[in-house]
Amino acid sequence: MSNAGSVYIFSIVSSLCVLFGLNFLFRKGNLVAAKILAAEFLLLGYLVVAAYFLLPENIIETPYFFRTFAPLFYVLPPLNFMFLWYLFHPKAKFNKVHLLFFLPFVVQLIEYLPFYLSDKATKIQEIKWMLTQGDFFAFSERFMWFDPICHVYAKFAMYLIFYIAMVYYYFQFRRDKQNEVLFQKGVFHFWIIGILLLRFCTIFYLWYLFIYTGSGKSSFIMTDYLLIAEFVFHLFYLAINPKLLDVNILAENL
């Protein structure tokens, strides 16, 4: 793909994500699931932009996005779980206990803070060192507390735990409602099934790429696109069901 074509595609996708996110964030309505969806879309908008500047041809020129993806891997599982949970409990108020899910994100964010606050020359030096190692998960004692492989295992475990919880609440909801509501509301059922299938594919891919073969350590580009594809599903689903962009309609249907 040409650089101009990459800019065009990344710009379109990121712009749509930001617009969808702002729509759910500022539309009137007391639906927690909508606010979580807003956070997911805004995060996706950032992921798309960051993925572009992390491409091999751009990473040295714009080193500011380097290692900003890593803490966000801790954000994605709880956001997906919370979105599904609040879909099943649309009248529930936000439970502050759910904020504890983001403690691992805060830990790694603080861990990488010295690198984020370093100047451009230092960032470029660190990137070049990483490239010479041939390992995007090389342990840098200057800017890391833990070996990155520890975070890889922790994130995989987090993905797996939250996925099991999502499947559990899905079947619990079906049992409690005697399977009636979901099949009457097919638009939501297909949405939920799509989320569960994509999450399973993500978990399997991460296990295969980073734990079973270890091949993911030589490049993070494929993983970036995988995460983006997972969130693009939300983008695509709402594009073909535009009425759900209205928070009030979303709430009435739930």
mmCIF file of C-alpha atoms in Angstrom:
data_model
loop_
_atom_site.group_PDB
_atom_site.id
_atom_site.type_symbol
_atom_site.label_atom_id
_atom_site.label_comp_id
_atom_site.label_asym_id
_atom_site.label_seq_id
_atom_site.Cartn_x
_atom_site.Cartn_y
_atom_site.Cartn_z
ATOM 1 C CA MET A 1 0.000 0.000 0.000
ATOM 2 C CA SER A 2 1.340 3.434 -0.893
ATOM 3 C CA ASN A 3 2.041 5.944 1.836
ATOM 4 C CA ALA A 4 -0.709 8.228 0.477
ATOM 5 C CA GLY A 5 -3.167 5.335 0.507
ATOM 6 C CA SER A 6 -2.171 4.461 4.083
ATOM 7 C CA VAL A 7 -2.731 8.042 5.221
ATOM 8 C CA TYR A 8 -6.154 8.102 3.553
ATOM 9 C CA ILE A 9 -7.378 4.819 5.076
ATOM 10 C CA PHE A 10 -5.981 5.514 8.545
ATOM 11 C CA SER A 11 -7.476 9.027 8.500
ATOM 12 C CA ILE A 12 -10.945 7.831 7.468
ATOM 13 C CA VAL A 13 -11.100 5.043 10.051
ATOM 14 C CA SER A 14 -9.708 7.146 12.904
ATOM 15 C CA SER A 15 -12.055 10.058 12.089
ATOM 16 C CA LEU A 16 -15.121 7.797 12.084
ATOM 17 C CA CYS A 17 -14.074 6.281 15.395
ATOM 18 C CA VAL A 18 -13.628 9.680 17.027
ATOM 19 C CA LEU A 19 -16.973 10.915 15.670
ATOM 20 C CA PHE A 20 -18.806 7.796 16.867
ATOM 21 C CA GLY A 21 -17.076 8.073 20.241
ATOM 22 C CA LEU A 22 -18.007 11.733 20.710
ATOM 23 C CA ASN A 23 -21.573 10.910 19.661
ATOM 24 C CA PHE A 24 -21.997 8.334 22.442
ATOM 25 C CA LEU A 25 -20.080 10.458 24.939
ATOM 26 C CA PHE A 26 -22.105 13.669 24.627
ATOM 27 C CA ARG A 27 -25.536 12.428 23.525
ATOM 28 C CA LYS A 28 -28.121 12.798 26.269
ATOM 29 C CA GLY A 29 -28.922 9.546 27.992
ATOM 30 C CA ASN A 30 -28.063 7.705 31.170
ATOM 31 C CA LEU A 31 -26.910 4.490 29.497
ATOM 32 C CA VAL A 32 -23.591 3.279 30.922
ATOM 33 C CA ALA A 33 -23.029 0.905 27.981
ATOM 34 C CA ALA A 34 -23.094 3.918 25.630
ATOM 35 C CA LYS A 35 -20.387 5.711 27.641
ATOM 36 C CA ILE A 36 -18.224 2.593 27.608
ATOM 37 C CA LEU A 37 -18.743 2.291 23.864
ATOM 38 C CA ALA A 38 -17.669 5.938 23.573
ATOM 39 C CA ALA A 39 -14.447 5.111 25.435
ATOM 40 C CA GLU A 40 -13.838 2.140 23.120
ATOM 41 C CA PHE A 41 -14.287 4.213 19.971
ATOM 42 C CA LEU A 42 -12.079 7.047 21.211
ATOM 43 C CA LEU A 43 -9.445 4.488 22.161
ATOM 44 C CA LEU A 44 -9.743 2.928 18.719
ATOM 45 C CA GLY A 45 -9.263 6.340 17.128
ATOM 46 C CA TYR A 46 -5.994 6.664 19.014
ATOM 47 C CA LEU A 47 -4.925 3.090 18.192
ATOM 48 C CA VAL A 48 -5.414 3.701 14.475
ATOM 49 C CA VAL A 49 -3.377 6.915 14.553
ATOM 50 C CA ALA A 50 -0.640 5.338 16.674
ATOM 51 C CA ALA A 51 -0.513 2.244 14.438
ATOM 52 C CA TYR A 52 0.213 4.465 11.440
ATOM 53 C CA PHE A 53 3.081 6.288 13.157
ATOM 54 C CA LEU A 54 4.490 2.982 14.418
ATOM 55 C CA LEU A 55 4.915 1.659 10.891
ATOM 56 C CA PRO A 56 8.616 0.943 10.136
ATOM 57 C CA GLU A 57 8.841 3.882 7.728
ATOM 58 C CA ASN A 58 7.491 6.325 10.325
ATOM 59 C CA ILE A 59 8.671 5.149 13.726
ATOM 60 C CA ILE A 60 12.016 7.004 13.763
ATOM 61 C CA GLU A 61 10.524 10.265 12.498
ATOM 62 C CA THR A 62 7.672 10.181 15.029
ATOM 63 C CA PRO A 63 8.912 8.235 18.080
ATOM 64 C CA TYR A 64 6.310 9.696 20.434
ATOM 65 C CA PHE A 65 3.895 6.777 19.995
ATOM 66 C CA PHE A 66 6.467 4.107 20.800
ATOM 67 C CA ARG A 67 5.435 1.981 23.812
ATOM 68 C CA THR A 68 2.146 3.837 24.191
ATOM 69 C CA PHE A 69 0.324 0.720 22.954
ATOM 70 C CA ALA A 70 1.650 -1.523 25.721
ATOM 71 C CA PRO A 71 -0.428 -0.200 28.671
ATOM 72 C CA LEU A 72 -3.550 -0.081 26.488
ATOM 73 C CA PHE A 73 -3.502 -3.863 26.196
ATOM 74 C CA TYR A 74 -4.591 -3.831 29.842
ATOM 75 C CA VAL A 75 -7.537 -1.526 29.037
ATOM 76 C CA LEU A 76 -9.144 -3.511 26.231
ATOM 77 C CA PRO A 77 -10.286 -6.654 28.143
ATOM 78 C CA PRO A 78 -12.147 -4.825 30.955
ATOM 79 C CA LEU A 79 -13.750 -2.402 28.480
ATOM 80 C CA ASN A 80 -15.101 -5.284 26.413
ATOM 81 C CA PHE A 81 -16.330 -7.071 29.517
ATOM 82 C CA MET A 82 -17.963 -3.950 30.968
ATOM 83 C CA PHE A 83 -19.688 -3.117 27.680
ATOM 84 C CA LEU A 84 -21.214 -6.588 27.558
ATOM 85 C CA TRP A 85 -22.139 -6.556 31.261
ATOM 86 C CA TYR A 86 -23.936 -3.214 30.995
ATOM 87 C CA LEU A 87 -25.737 -4.387 27.855
ATOM 88 C CA PHE A 88 -27.153 -7.197 29.996
ATOM 89 C CA HIS A 89 -27.910 -4.736 32.821
ATOM 90 C CA PRO A 90 -29.009 -1.559 30.977
ATOM 91 C CA LYS A 91 -30.648 0.043 34.026
ATOM 92 C CA ALA A 92 -27.653 -0.451 36.302
ATOM 93 C CA LYS A 93 -25.627 2.541 37.439
ATOM 94 C CA PHE A 94 -21.870 2.510 36.962
ATOM 95 C CA ASN A 95 -20.210 0.356 39.605
ATOM 96 C CA LYS A 96 -17.056 2.110 40.853
ATOM 97 C CA VAL A 97 -15.604 -1.259 41.805
ATOM 98 C CA HIS A 98 -15.104 -1.860 38.072
ATOM 99 C CA LEU A 99 -12.411 0.831 38.110
ATOM 100 C CA LEU A 100 -10.177 -1.687 39.907
ATOM 101 C CA PHE A 101 -9.959 -3.580 36.603
ATOM 102 C CA PHE A 102 -7.695 -0.802 35.306
ATOM 103 C CA LEU A 103 -5.033 -1.012 38.025
ATOM 104 C CA PRO A 104 -2.649 -3.077 35.809
ATOM 105 C CA PHE A 105 -2.954 -0.326 33.167
ATOM 106 C CA VAL A 106 -2.030 2.315 35.742
ATOM 107 C CA VAL A 107 0.994 0.279 36.897
ATOM 108 C CA GLN A 108 2.458 -0.086 33.413
ATOM 109 C CA LEU A 109 1.632 3.524 32.571
ATOM 110 C CA ILE A 110 3.636 4.701 35.588
ATOM 111 C CA GLU A 111 6.393 2.233 34.698
ATOM 112 C CA TYR A 112 6.803 3.755 31.229
ATOM 113 C CA LEU A 113 6.312 7.354 32.357
ATOM 114 C CA PRO A 114 10.060 8.170 32.392
ATOM 115 C CA PHE A 115 10.278 7.111 28.734
ATOM 116 C CA TYR A 116 7.192 9.130 27.772
ATOM 117 C CA LEU A 117 8.669 12.221 29.426
ATOM 118 C CA SER A 118 12.093 11.818 27.833
ATOM 119 C CA ASP A 119 13.131 14.008 24.902
ATOM 120 C CA LYS A 120 12.917 13.003 21.240
ATOM 121 C CA ALA A 121 16.614 12.157 20.950
ATOM 122 C CA THR A 122 16.376 9.742 23.887
ATOM 123 C CA LYS A 123 13.294 8.097 22.401
ATOM 124 C CA ILE A 124 15.040 7.637 19.040
ATOM 125 C CA GLN A 125 18.079 6.178 20.780
ATOM 126 C CA GLU A 126 15.863 3.703 22.628
ATOM 127 C CA ILE A 127 14.040 2.718 19.427
ATOM 128 C CA LYS A 128 17.309 2.149 17.564
ATOM 129 C CA TRP A 129 18.587 0.023 20.452
ATOM 130 C CA MET A 130 15.379 -2.032 20.318
ATOM 131 C CA LEU A 131 15.716 -2.477 16.551
ATOM 132 C CA THR A 132 19.287 -3.743 16.890
ATOM 133 C CA GLN A 133 18.041 -6.337 19.391
ATOM 134 C CA GLY A 134 15.574 -7.626 16.804
ATOM 135 C CA ASP A 135 13.074 -7.951 19.640
ATOM 136 C CA PHE A 136 10.264 -5.461 20.249
ATOM 137 C CA PHE A 137 9.956 -6.914 23.767
ATOM 138 C CA ALA A 138 13.601 -6.488 24.727
ATOM 139 C CA PHE A 139 14.110 -5.593 28.397
ATOM 140 C CA SER A 140 15.400 -2.037 28.794
ATOM 141 C CA GLU A 141 16.614 -1.505 32.351
ATOM 142 C CA ARG A 142 16.616 2.273 31.865
ATOM 143 C CA PHE A 143 12.870 2.516 31.333
ATOM 144 C CA MET A 144 11.332 -0.733 32.586
ATOM 145 C CA TRP A 145 10.651 -2.284 35.974
ATOM 146 C CA PHE A 146 9.592 -5.690 34.684
ATOM 147 C CA ASP A 147 10.706 -7.882 31.813
ATOM 148 C CA PRO A 148 8.094 -7.274 29.060
ATOM 149 C CA ILE A 149 7.453 -11.014 28.834
ATOM 150 C CA CYS A 150 5.906 -10.767 32.334
ATOM 151 C CA HIS A 151 3.413 -8.242 30.979
ATOM 152 C CA VAL A 152 2.710 -10.519 28.003
ATOM 153 C CA TYR A 153 1.718 -13.404 30.277
ATOM 154 C CA ALA A 154 -0.238 -11.075 32.572
ATOM 155 C CA LYS A 155 -2.173 -9.580 29.657
ATOM 156 C CA PHE A 156 -2.917 -12.983 28.163
ATOM 157 C CA ALA A 157 -4.224 -14.171 31.547
ATOM 158 C CA MET A 158 -6.324 -11.003 31.808
ATOM 159 C CA TYR A 159 -7.809 -11.535 28.335
ATOM 160 C CA LEU A 160 -8.632 -15.149 29.188
ATOM 161 C CA ILE A 161 -10.210 -14.360 32.588
ATOM 162 C CA PHE A 162 -12.408 -11.591 31.208
ATOM 163 C CA TYR A 163 -13.423 -13.762 28.248
ATOM 164 C CA ILE A 164 -14.540 -16.546 30.576
ATOM 165 C CA ALA A 165 -16.508 -13.961 32.577
ATOM 166 C CA MET A 166 -18.137 -12.629 29.392
ATOM 167 C CA VAL A 167 -19.225 -16.110 28.300
ATOM 168 C CA TYR A 168 -20.503 -16.844 31.810
ATOM 169 C CA TYR A 169 -22.695 -13.715 31.934
ATOM 170 C CA TYR A 170 -23.912 -14.368 28.385
ATOM 171 C CA PHE A 171 -25.213 -17.826 29.275
ATOM 172 C CA GLN A 172 -26.542 -16.565 32.610
ATOM 173 C CA PHE A 173 -28.521 -13.879 30.789
ATOM 174 C CA ARG A 174 -29.905 -16.411 28.326
ATOM 175 C CA ARG A 175 -30.932 -18.713 31.174
ATOM 176 C CA ASP A 176 -32.547 -15.929 33.206
ATOM 177 C CA LYS A 177 -34.519 -14.667 30.224
ATOM 178 C CA GLN A 178 -35.248 -18.196 28.973
ATOM 179 C CA ASN A 179 -33.580 -17.309 25.648
ATOM 180 C CA GLU A 180 -36.541 -15.146 24.652
ATOM 181 C CA VAL A 181 -35.233 -11.592 24.727
ATOM 182 C CA LEU A 182 -32.056 -12.134 22.731
ATOM 183 C CA PHE A 183 -33.789 -13.891 19.880
ATOM 184 C CA GLN A 184 -36.507 -11.242 19.748
ATOM 185 C CA LYS A 185 -33.763 -8.601 19.631
ATOM 186 C CA GLY A 186 -31.639 -10.192 16.933
ATOM 187 C CA VAL A 187 -29.677 -7.019 16.287
ATOM 188 C CA PHE A 188 -28.220 -7.243 19.798
ATOM 189 C CA HIS A 189 -27.767 -10.998 19.767
ATOM 190 C CA PHE A 190 -25.618 -10.871 16.620
ATOM 191 C CA TRP A 191 -23.650 -8.001 18.128
ATOM 192 C CA ILE A 192 -22.918 -10.009 21.287
ATOM 193 C CA ILE A 193 -22.026 -13.177 19.370
ATOM 194 C CA GLY A 194 -19.683 -11.160 17.147
ATOM 195 C CA ILE A 195 -17.917 -9.699 20.182
ATOM 196 C CA LEU A 196 -17.465 -13.141 21.753
ATOM 197 C CA LEU A 197 -16.160 -14.698 18.532
ATOM 198 C CA LEU A 198 -13.689 -11.874 17.901
ATOM 199 C CA ARG A 199 -12.476 -12.007 21.490
ATOM 200 C CA PHE A 200 -11.891 -15.767 21.186
ATOM 201 C CA CYS A 201 -9.901 -15.238 17.966
ATOM 202 C CA THR A 202 -7.843 -12.536 19.675
ATOM 203 C CA ILE A 203 -7.013 -14.759 22.638
ATOM 204 C CA PHE A 204 -6.029 -17.673 20.404
ATOM 205 C CA TYR A 205 -3.926 -15.415 18.170
ATOM 206 C CA LEU A 206 -2.114 -13.809 21.116
ATOM 207 C CA TRP A 207 -1.419 -17.239 22.606
ATOM 208 C CA TYR A 208 -0.087 -18.548 19.307
ATOM 209 C CA LEU A 209 1.905 -15.425 18.452
ATOM 210 C CA PHE A 210 3.532 -14.622 21.788
ATOM 211 C CA ILE A 211 3.454 -17.754 23.921
ATOM 212 C CA TYR A 212 3.420 -20.801 21.644
ATOM 213 C CA THR A 213 5.771 -19.606 18.870
ATOM 214 C CA GLY A 214 7.158 -16.338 20.265
ATOM 215 C CA SER A 215 7.116 -14.912 16.739
ATOM 216 C CA GLY A 216 5.194 -11.819 17.834
ATOM 217 C CA LYS A 217 8.257 -10.465 19.591
ATOM 218 C CA SER A 218 9.888 -9.524 16.307
ATOM 219 C CA SER A 219 7.043 -7.247 15.225
ATOM 220 C CA PHE A 220 4.098 -5.539 16.852
ATOM 221 C CA ILE A 221 2.513 -4.423 13.573
ATOM 222 C CA MET A 222 0.382 -7.562 13.100
ATOM 223 C CA THR A 223 -0.885 -7.318 16.662
ATOM 224 C CA ASP A 224 -1.824 -3.675 16.180
ATOM 225 C CA TYR A 225 -3.917 -4.520 13.144
ATOM 226 C CA LEU A 226 -5.558 -7.387 15.045
ATOM 227 C CA LEU A 227 -6.701 -5.065 17.828
ATOM 228 C CA ILE A 228 -7.904 -2.491 15.335
ATOM 229 C CA ALA A 229 -9.880 -5.156 13.458
ATOM 230 C CA GLU A 230 -11.558 -6.155 16.706
ATOM 231 C CA PHE A 231 -12.839 -2.630 17.303
ATOM 232 C CA VAL A 232 -13.658 -2.006 13.639
ATOM 233 C CA PHE A 233 -16.327 -4.675 14.143
ATOM 234 C CA HIS A 234 -18.157 -2.202 16.416
ATOM 235 C CA LEU A 235 -17.691 0.494 13.784
ATOM 236 C CA PHE A 236 -19.050 -1.715 11.000
ATOM 237 C CA TYR A 237 -21.974 -2.998 13.074
ATOM 238 C CA LEU A 238 -23.144 0.489 13.972
ATOM 239 C CA ALA A 239 -22.664 1.627 10.368
ATOM 240 C CA ILE A 240 -25.160 -1.010 9.181
ATOM 241 C CA ASN A 241 -27.446 -0.317 12.162
ATOM 242 C CA PRO A 242 -27.259 3.507 12.334
ATOM 243 C CA LYS A 243 -30.363 3.802 14.526
ATOM 244 C CA LEU A 244 -28.277 2.450 17.406
ATOM 245 C CA LEU A 245 -26.141 5.590 17.223
ATOM 246 C CA ASP A 246 -29.016 7.362 18.924
ATOM 247 C CA VAL A 247 -28.518 6.712 22.637
ATOM 248 C CA ASN A 248 -32.247 7.011 23.352
ATOM 249 C CA ILE A 249 -33.117 4.404 20.690
ATOM 250 C CA LEU A 250 -30.352 2.171 22.013
ATOM 251 C CA ALA A 251 -31.778 2.454 25.522
ATOM 252 C CA GLU A 252 -35.369 1.838 24.384
ATOM 253 C CA ASN A 253 -34.337 -1.327 22.536
ATOM 254 C CA LEU A 254 -32.415 -2.624 25.515
#
